[in-house]
Amino acid sequence: MADSKPQAYISWFCPFAQRTWLALLEKKIDFEYKEVNPYDESERVKYLKINPLGLVPAIVHQGHVVYESAICIEYIDEQWPETPVLPNDPYRRAYERIWSDHISKKIVPQYYAMLLKQSHEDRETARKALLEQLVVLTDAMDKEGPYFRGSAFGMVDMMLAPFVARFPVLKHYRGFQVPTEDRYARFNRWWAAVKERKSMEKSTPEDERLVDVYKGYAAGNPTMS
């Protein structure tokens, strides 16, 4: 039954986990929050029994386990159809998936490249690519907005927002920020609306905590301190 209480395995610092957390909060689902640190060996051994990949997020519901952030969002949307994350029209659903995939393949890798790469040249290449792909994405957004498909906060927004919420980490370690010039106006308008949502306020850690926890990544060592 969809009304049985799900358990959500989340790491407070993880942008992928925040995607699932956002979906649960936006739909006002009564769920059990289970904090897990997959970088901690003792926790990881236990957690592997839930998710064999050892990654967050994961949802345990009705005796089944669902993992991978985009799949978790869709599972939540289908199990609790009120306040839909994806539109009903098949083409619009496909369009939303196309741009969610764009985020995963074109934006997220550049974020981590900027953070992990130790040479200035590599980081500069990633910076330019990240900004360019943000423009490509925002060109696909509804012109009125403020969200990706208009007035409804949906899957593409949930896929991107946790990484933008971690741009202060890039600013601290790499001096990165999205410019305010006209080319980025749609992105900046999108982010101004997204960051004010109650679900974002509840699920996004303070910048100082994120900067501290990602210092290993910034040093080229992808571990959490």
PDB file of C-alpha atoms in Angstrom:
ATOM      1  CA  MET A   1       0.000   0.000   0.000  1.00  0.00           C
ATOM      2  CA  ALA A   2       1.249   3.483  -0.862  1.00  0.00           C
ATOM      3  CA  ASP A   3       0.235   4.752   2.594  1.00  0.00           C
ATOM      4  CA  SER A   4       2.761   2.558   4.444  1.00  0.00           C
ATOM      5  CA  LYS A   5       5.554   4.698   5.853  1.00  0.00           C
ATOM      6  CA  PRO A   6       8.724   4.679   3.718  1.00  0.00           C
ATOM      7  CA  GLN A   7      12.234   4.880   5.083  1.00  0.00           C
ATOM      8  CA  ALA A   8      14.589   7.238   3.281  1.00  0.00           C
ATOM      9  CA  TYR A   9      18.315   6.612   3.629  1.00  0.00           C
ATOM     10  CA  ILE A  10      20.027   9.952   3.191  1.00  0.00           C
ATOM     11  CA  SER A  11      23.388  11.596   3.864  1.00  0.00           C
ATOM     12  CA  TRP A  12      22.923  15.225   4.864  1.00  0.00           C
ATOM     13  CA  PHE A  13      25.844  16.360   2.694  1.00  0.00           C
ATOM     14  CA  CYS A  14      24.950  14.415  -0.461  1.00  0.00           C
ATOM     15  CA  PRO A  15      23.310  16.281  -3.379  1.00  0.00           C
ATOM     16  CA  PHE A  16      22.024  13.030  -4.872  1.00  0.00           C
ATOM     17  CA  ALA A  17      20.279  12.164  -1.618  1.00  0.00           C
ATOM     18  CA  GLN A  18      18.838  15.663  -1.392  1.00  0.00           C
ATOM     19  CA  ARG A  19      16.995  15.049  -4.654  1.00  0.00           C
ATOM     20  CA  THR A  20      14.977  12.278  -3.027  1.00  0.00           C
ATOM     21  CA  TRP A  21      14.535  14.275   0.149  1.00  0.00           C
ATOM     22  CA  LEU A  22      13.081  17.154  -1.870  1.00  0.00           C
ATOM     23  CA  ALA A  23      10.563  14.882  -3.568  1.00  0.00           C
ATOM     24  CA  LEU A  24       9.391  13.501  -0.227  1.00  0.00           C
ATOM     25  CA  LEU A  25       9.091  16.963   1.297  1.00  0.00           C
ATOM     26  CA  GLU A  26       7.344  18.499  -1.694  1.00  0.00           C
ATOM     27  CA  LYS A  27       4.729  15.767  -1.625  1.00  0.00           C
ATOM     28  CA  LYS A  28       4.367  16.079   2.163  1.00  0.00           C
ATOM     29  CA  ILE A  29       4.914  12.364   2.621  1.00  0.00           C
ATOM     30  CA  ASP A  30       5.215  10.996   6.135  1.00  0.00           C
ATOM     31  CA  PHE A  31       8.567   9.194   6.007  1.00  0.00           C
ATOM     32  CA  GLU A  32      11.298   8.029   8.348  1.00  0.00           C
ATOM     33  CA  TYR A  33      14.598   9.837   7.796  1.00  0.00           C
ATOM     34  CA  LYS A  34      17.584   7.489   8.171  1.00  0.00           C
ATOM     35  CA  GLU A  35      20.940   9.271   8.212  1.00  0.00           C
ATOM     36  CA  VAL A  36      23.792   7.185   6.834  1.00  0.00           C
ATOM     37  CA  ASN A  37      27.398   8.004   6.004  1.00  0.00           C
ATOM     38  CA  PRO A  38      28.579   5.626   3.263  1.00  0.00           C
ATOM     39  CA  TYR A  39      32.158   6.859   3.781  1.00  0.00           C
ATOM     40  CA  ASP A  40      32.172   5.419   7.300  1.00  0.00           C
ATOM     41  CA  GLU A  41      33.270   1.788   6.999  1.00  0.00           C
ATOM     42  CA  SER A  42      31.187   0.450   9.880  1.00  0.00           C
ATOM     43  CA  GLU A  43      28.044   2.171   8.574  1.00  0.00           C
ATOM     44  CA  ARG A  44      28.813   1.112   5.032  1.00  0.00           C
ATOM     45  CA  VAL A  45      28.988  -2.581   5.926  1.00  0.00           C
ATOM     46  CA  LYS A  46      25.487  -2.411   7.404  1.00  0.00           C
ATOM     47  CA  TYR A  47      24.153  -0.229   4.616  1.00  0.00           C
ATOM     48  CA  LEU A  48      25.335  -2.607   1.882  1.00  0.00           C
ATOM     49  CA  LYS A  49      22.618  -4.975   3.063  1.00  0.00           C
ATOM     50  CA  ILE A  50      20.089  -2.328   2.029  1.00  0.00           C
ATOM     51  CA  ASN A  51      21.740  -0.943  -1.112  1.00  0.00           C
ATOM     52  CA  PRO A  52      24.374  -3.230  -2.636  1.00  0.00           C
ATOM     53  CA  LEU A  53      25.946  -0.223  -4.365  1.00  0.00           C
ATOM     54  CA  GLY A  54      26.592   1.399  -1.012  1.00  0.00           C
ATOM     55  CA  LEU A  55      25.328   4.772  -2.250  1.00  0.00           C
ATOM     56  CA  VAL A  56      22.619   7.144  -1.110  1.00  0.00           C
ATOM     57  CA  PRO A  57      19.755   7.698  -1.525  1.00  0.00           C
ATOM     58  CA  ALA A  58      17.717   4.571  -1.009  1.00  0.00           C
ATOM     59  CA  ILE A  59      14.064   4.106  -0.147  1.00  0.00           C
ATOM     60  CA  VAL A  60      12.731   1.090   1.727  1.00  0.00           C
ATOM     61  CA  HIS A  61       8.999   0.745   1.210  1.00  0.00           C
ATOM     62  CA  GLN A  62       6.636  -2.203   1.504  1.00  0.00           C
ATOM     63  CA  GLY A  63       9.585  -4.559   1.903  1.00  0.00           C
ATOM     64  CA  HIS A  64      11.291  -3.376  -1.277  1.00  0.00           C
ATOM     65  CA  VAL A  65      14.364  -1.219  -1.838  1.00  0.00           C
ATOM     66  CA  VAL A  66      14.598   1.500  -4.496  1.00  0.00           C
ATOM     67  CA  TYR A  67      17.810   3.402  -5.192  1.00  0.00           C
ATOM     68  CA  GLU A  68      19.415   5.861  -7.648  1.00  0.00           C
ATOM     69  CA  SER A  69      18.185   9.420  -7.170  1.00  0.00           C
ATOM     70  CA  ALA A  70      16.204   9.896 -10.397  1.00  0.00           C
ATOM     71  CA  ILE A  71      14.534   6.504  -9.997  1.00  0.00           C
ATOM     72  CA  CYS A  72      13.661   7.344  -6.390  1.00  0.00           C
ATOM     73  CA  ILE A  73      11.991  10.579  -7.525  1.00  0.00           C
ATOM     74  CA  GLU A  74       9.892   8.727 -10.098  1.00  0.00           C
ATOM     75  CA  TYR A  75       9.007   5.987  -7.613  1.00  0.00           C
ATOM     76  CA  ILE A  76       7.816   8.588  -5.119  1.00  0.00           C
ATOM     77  CA  ASP A  77       5.810  10.319  -7.835  1.00  0.00           C
ATOM     78  CA  GLU A  78       4.068   7.109  -8.861  1.00  0.00           C
ATOM     79  CA  GLN A  79       3.381   5.825  -5.354  1.00  0.00           C
ATOM     80  CA  TRP A  80       2.044   9.150  -4.109  1.00  0.00           C
ATOM     81  CA  PRO A  81       0.520  10.804  -7.198  1.00  0.00           C
ATOM     82  CA  GLU A  82      -0.790  13.903  -5.407  1.00  0.00           C
ATOM     83  CA  THR A  83       1.184  17.060  -6.292  1.00  0.00           C
ATOM     84  CA  PRO A  84       2.841  15.389  -9.298  1.00  0.00           C
ATOM     85  CA  VAL A  85       6.552  15.826  -9.900  1.00  0.00           C
ATOM     86  CA  LEU A  86       6.229  14.857 -13.569  1.00  0.00           C
ATOM     87  CA  PRO A  87       3.511  16.145 -15.933  1.00  0.00           C
ATOM     88  CA  ASN A  88       0.752  13.838 -17.159  1.00  0.00           C
ATOM     89  CA  ASP A  89       1.334  14.388 -20.880  1.00  0.00           C
ATOM     90  CA  PRO A  90       3.671  11.682 -22.276  1.00  0.00           C
ATOM     91  CA  TYR A  91       5.728  14.114 -24.339  1.00  0.00           C
ATOM     92  CA  ARG A  92       6.140  16.558 -21.445  1.00  0.00           C
ATOM     93  CA  ARG A  93       7.196  13.668 -19.200  1.00  0.00           C
ATOM     94  CA  ALA A  94       9.767  12.620 -21.778  1.00  0.00           C
ATOM     95  CA  TYR A  95      10.970  16.220 -22.097  1.00  0.00           C
ATOM     96  CA  GLU A  96      11.469  16.399 -18.342  1.00  0.00           C
ATOM     97  CA  ARG A  97      13.451  13.147 -18.392  1.00  0.00           C
ATOM     98  CA  ILE A  98      15.610  14.367 -21.283  1.00  0.00           C
ATOM     99  CA  TRP A  99      16.680  17.429 -19.324  1.00  0.00           C
ATOM    100  CA  SER A 100      17.099  15.493 -16.100  1.00  0.00           C
ATOM    101  CA  ASP A 101      19.496  13.289 -18.041  1.00  0.00           C
ATOM    102  CA  HIS A 102      21.255  16.407 -19.326  1.00  0.00           C
ATOM    103  CA  ILE A 103      21.929  17.449 -15.738  1.00  0.00           C
ATOM    104  CA  SER A 104      23.358  14.048 -14.867  1.00  0.00           C
ATOM    105  CA  LYS A 105      25.578  13.792 -17.942  1.00  0.00           C
ATOM    106  CA  LYS A 106      26.547  17.381 -18.733  1.00  0.00           C
ATOM    107  CA  ILE A 107      26.369  19.408 -15.522  1.00  0.00           C
ATOM    108  CA  VAL A 108      27.124  17.139 -12.573  1.00  0.00           C
ATOM    109  CA  PRO A 109      30.420  15.818 -14.041  1.00  0.00           C
ATOM    110  CA  GLN A 110      31.654  19.383 -14.547  1.00  0.00           C
ATOM    111  CA  TYR A 111      30.794  20.258 -10.960  1.00  0.00           C
ATOM    112  CA  TYR A 112      32.927  17.413  -9.662  1.00  0.00           C
ATOM    113  CA  ALA A 113      35.696  18.100 -12.158  1.00  0.00           C
ATOM    114  CA  MET A 114      35.975  21.666 -10.870  1.00  0.00           C
ATOM    115  CA  LEU A 115      36.073  20.449  -7.302  1.00  0.00           C
ATOM    116  CA  LEU A 116      38.412  17.477  -7.713  1.00  0.00           C
ATOM    117  CA  LYS A 117      40.862  18.527 -10.425  1.00  0.00           C
ATOM    118  CA  GLN A 118      44.090  19.966  -9.074  1.00  0.00           C
ATOM    119  CA  SER A 119      45.416  21.759 -12.146  1.00  0.00           C
ATOM    120  CA  HIS A 120      44.187  25.251 -12.971  1.00  0.00           C
ATOM    121  CA  GLU A 121      43.854  24.308 -16.650  1.00  0.00           C
ATOM    122  CA  ASP A 122      41.570  21.364 -15.915  1.00  0.00           C
ATOM    123  CA  ARG A 123      39.450  23.400 -13.532  1.00  0.00           C
ATOM    124  CA  GLU A 124      39.115  26.230 -16.029  1.00  0.00           C
ATOM    125  CA  THR A 125      37.970  23.777 -18.705  1.00  0.00           C
ATOM    126  CA  ALA A 126      35.352  22.430 -16.303  1.00  0.00           C
ATOM    127  CA  ARG A 127      34.248  25.945 -15.283  1.00  0.00           C
ATOM    128  CA  LYS A 128      33.591  26.980 -18.874  1.00  0.00           C
ATOM    129  CA  ALA A 129      31.767  23.733 -19.622  1.00  0.00           C
ATOM    130  CA  LEU A 130      29.618  24.030 -16.496  1.00  0.00           C
ATOM    131  CA  LEU A 131      28.516  27.553 -17.342  1.00  0.00           C
ATOM    132  CA  GLU A 132      27.831  26.627 -20.956  1.00  0.00           C
ATOM    133  CA  GLN A 133      25.704  23.625 -19.985  1.00  0.00           C
ATOM    134  CA  LEU A 134      23.725  25.707 -17.513  1.00  0.00           C
ATOM    135  CA  VAL A 135      22.848  28.053 -20.379  1.00  0.00           C
ATOM    136  CA  VAL A 136      21.871  25.098 -22.584  1.00  0.00           C
ATOM    137  CA  LEU A 137      19.558  23.885 -19.815  1.00  0.00           C
ATOM    138  CA  THR A 138      18.003  27.243 -19.078  1.00  0.00           C
ATOM    139  CA  ASP A 139      17.349  27.796 -22.779  1.00  0.00           C
ATOM    140  CA  ALA A 140      15.081  24.743 -22.530  1.00  0.00           C
ATOM    141  CA  MET A 141      13.164  26.171 -19.576  1.00  0.00           C
ATOM    142  CA  ASP A 142       9.699  27.665 -19.744  1.00  0.00           C
ATOM    143  CA  LYS A 143      10.197  31.328 -20.582  1.00  0.00           C
ATOM    144  CA  GLU A 144       7.857  32.596 -17.878  1.00  0.00           C
ATOM    145  CA  GLY A 145       8.980  30.253 -15.123  1.00  0.00           C
ATOM    146  CA  PRO A 146      10.051  30.608 -12.532  1.00  0.00           C
ATOM    147  CA  TYR A 147      10.715  26.851 -12.559  1.00  0.00           C
ATOM    148  CA  PHE A 148      11.821  24.581 -15.364  1.00  0.00           C
ATOM    149  CA  ARG A 149       8.353  23.909 -16.720  1.00  0.00           C
ATOM    150  CA  GLY A 150       6.642  27.027 -15.469  1.00  0.00           C
ATOM    151  CA  SER A 151       4.816  27.498 -12.187  1.00  0.00           C
ATOM    152  CA  ALA A 152       5.196  23.849 -11.106  1.00  0.00           C
ATOM    153  CA  PHE A 153       8.296  22.733  -9.198  1.00  0.00           C
ATOM    154  CA  GLY A 154       9.193  19.391 -10.777  1.00  0.00           C
ATOM    155  CA  MET A 155      11.751  16.713 -11.463  1.00  0.00           C
ATOM    156  CA  VAL A 156      14.285  18.801 -13.391  1.00  0.00           C
ATOM    157  CA  ASP A 157      14.278  21.370 -10.601  1.00  0.00           C
ATOM    158  CA  MET A 158      14.869  18.637  -8.022  1.00  0.00           C
ATOM    159  CA  MET A 159      17.677  17.130 -10.075  1.00  0.00           C
ATOM    160  CA  LEU A 160      19.568  20.420 -10.394  1.00  0.00           C
ATOM    161  CA  ALA A 161      18.849  22.334  -7.198  1.00  0.00           C
ATOM    162  CA  PRO A 162      21.036  20.300  -4.791  1.00  0.00           C
ATOM    163  CA  PHE A 163      24.111  20.934  -6.932  1.00  0.00           C
ATOM    164  CA  VAL A 164      23.424  24.645  -7.249  1.00  0.00           C
ATOM    165  CA  ALA A 165      22.959  24.703  -3.464  1.00  0.00           C
ATOM    166  CA  ARG A 166      26.556  23.466  -3.326  1.00  0.00           C
ATOM    167  CA  PHE A 167      27.961  26.159  -5.614  1.00  0.00           C
ATOM    168  CA  PRO A 168      29.193  27.972  -2.478  1.00  0.00           C
ATOM    169  CA  VAL A 169      31.641  25.076  -2.107  1.00  0.00           C
ATOM    170  CA  LEU A 170      33.009  25.859  -5.572  1.00  0.00           C
ATOM    171  CA  LYS A 171      33.092  29.546  -4.743  1.00  0.00           C
ATOM    172  CA  HIS A 172      35.097  28.904  -1.591  1.00  0.00           C
ATOM    173  CA  TYR A 173      37.641  26.513  -3.084  1.00  0.00           C
ATOM    174  CA  ARG A 174      37.676  27.552  -6.752  1.00  0.00           C
ATOM    175  CA  GLY A 175      36.363  31.118  -6.866  1.00  0.00           C
ATOM    176  CA  PHE A 176      33.413  30.013  -9.001  1.00  0.00           C
ATOM    177  CA  GLN A 177      30.100  31.798  -9.292  1.00  0.00           C
ATOM    178  CA  VAL A 178      27.451  32.173 -11.958  1.00  0.00           C
ATOM    179  CA  PRO A 179      27.694  35.640 -13.557  1.00  0.00           C
ATOM    180  CA  THR A 180      24.876  38.160 -13.282  1.00  0.00           C
ATOM    181  CA  GLU A 181      24.991  39.164 -16.955  1.00  0.00           C
ATOM    182  CA  ASP A 182      21.956  38.732 -19.230  1.00  0.00           C
ATOM    183  CA  ARG A 183      23.065  35.351 -20.553  1.00  0.00           C
ATOM    184  CA  TYR A 184      22.492  33.870 -17.105  1.00  0.00           C
ATOM    185  CA  ALA A 185      19.378  35.870 -16.203  1.00  0.00           C
ATOM    186  CA  ARG A 186      16.998  32.919 -16.617  1.00  0.00           C
ATOM    187  CA  PHE A 187      19.200  30.708 -14.447  1.00  0.00           C
ATOM    188  CA  ASN A 188      19.475  33.347 -11.737  1.00  0.00           C
ATOM    189  CA  ARG A 189      15.717  33.910 -11.758  1.00  0.00           C
ATOM    190  CA  TRP A 190      15.197  30.152 -11.482  1.00  0.00           C
ATOM    191  CA  TRP A 191      17.564  29.876  -8.537  1.00  0.00           C
ATOM    192  CA  ALA A 192      16.058  32.879  -6.744  1.00  0.00           C
ATOM    193  CA  ALA A 193      12.699  31.068  -6.742  1.00  0.00           C
ATOM    194  CA  VAL A 194      14.021  27.582  -5.984  1.00  0.00           C
ATOM    195  CA  LYS A 195      16.115  28.481  -2.953  1.00  0.00           C
ATOM    196  CA  GLU A 196      13.092  30.043  -1.231  1.00  0.00           C
ATOM    197  CA  ARG A 197      11.056  26.840  -1.240  1.00  0.00           C
ATOM    198  CA  LYS A 198      10.449  25.372   2.199  1.00  0.00           C
ATOM    199  CA  SER A 199      11.706  21.980   1.005  1.00  0.00           C
ATOM    200  CA  MET A 200      15.027  23.554   0.036  1.00  0.00           C
ATOM    201  CA  GLU A 201      15.344  25.406   3.307  1.00  0.00           C
ATOM    202  CA  LYS A 202      14.704  22.203   5.257  1.00  0.00           C
ATOM    203  CA  SER A 203      17.029  19.940   3.256  1.00  0.00           C
ATOM    204  CA  THR A 204      19.970  22.240   2.455  1.00  0.00           C
ATOM    205  CA  PRO A 205      22.829  22.430   4.993  1.00  0.00           C
ATOM    206  CA  GLU A 206      24.520  25.691   5.905  1.00  0.00           C
ATOM    207  CA  ASP A 207      27.253  26.783   3.502  1.00  0.00           C
ATOM    208  CA  GLU A 208      29.883  26.531   6.240  1.00  0.00           C
ATOM    209  CA  ARG A 209      29.091  22.870   6.911  1.00  0.00           C
ATOM    210  CA  LEU A 210      29.279  22.040   3.221  1.00  0.00           C
ATOM    211  CA  VAL A 211      32.564  23.881   2.736  1.00  0.00           C
ATOM    212  CA  ASP A 212      34.060  21.965   5.648  1.00  0.00           C
ATOM    213  CA  VAL A 213      32.799  18.527   4.661  1.00  0.00           C
ATOM    214  CA  TYR A 214      33.984  18.876   1.046  1.00  0.00           C
ATOM    215  CA  LYS A 215      37.547  19.897   1.867  1.00  0.00           C
ATOM    216  CA  GLY A 216      38.790  16.399   1.038  1.00  0.00           C
ATOM    217  CA  TYR A 217      37.238  16.622  -2.410  1.00  0.00           C
ATOM    218  CA  ALA A 218      38.857  20.010  -2.954  1.00  0.00           C
ATOM    219  CA  ALA A 219      42.229  18.465  -2.112  1.00  0.00           C
ATOM    220  CA  GLY A 220      41.666  15.773  -4.753  1.00  0.00           C
ATOM    221  CA  ASN A 221      40.682  13.093  -2.262  1.00  0.00           C
ATOM    222  CA  PRO A 222      36.994  12.193  -2.634  1.00  0.00           C
ATOM    223  CA  THR A 223      36.247  11.432   0.979  1.00  0.00           C
ATOM    224  CA  MET A 224      34.139  13.234   3.537  1.00  0.00           C
ATOM    225  CA  SER A 225      35.871  14.744   6.543  1.00  0.00           C
TER     226      SER A 225
END
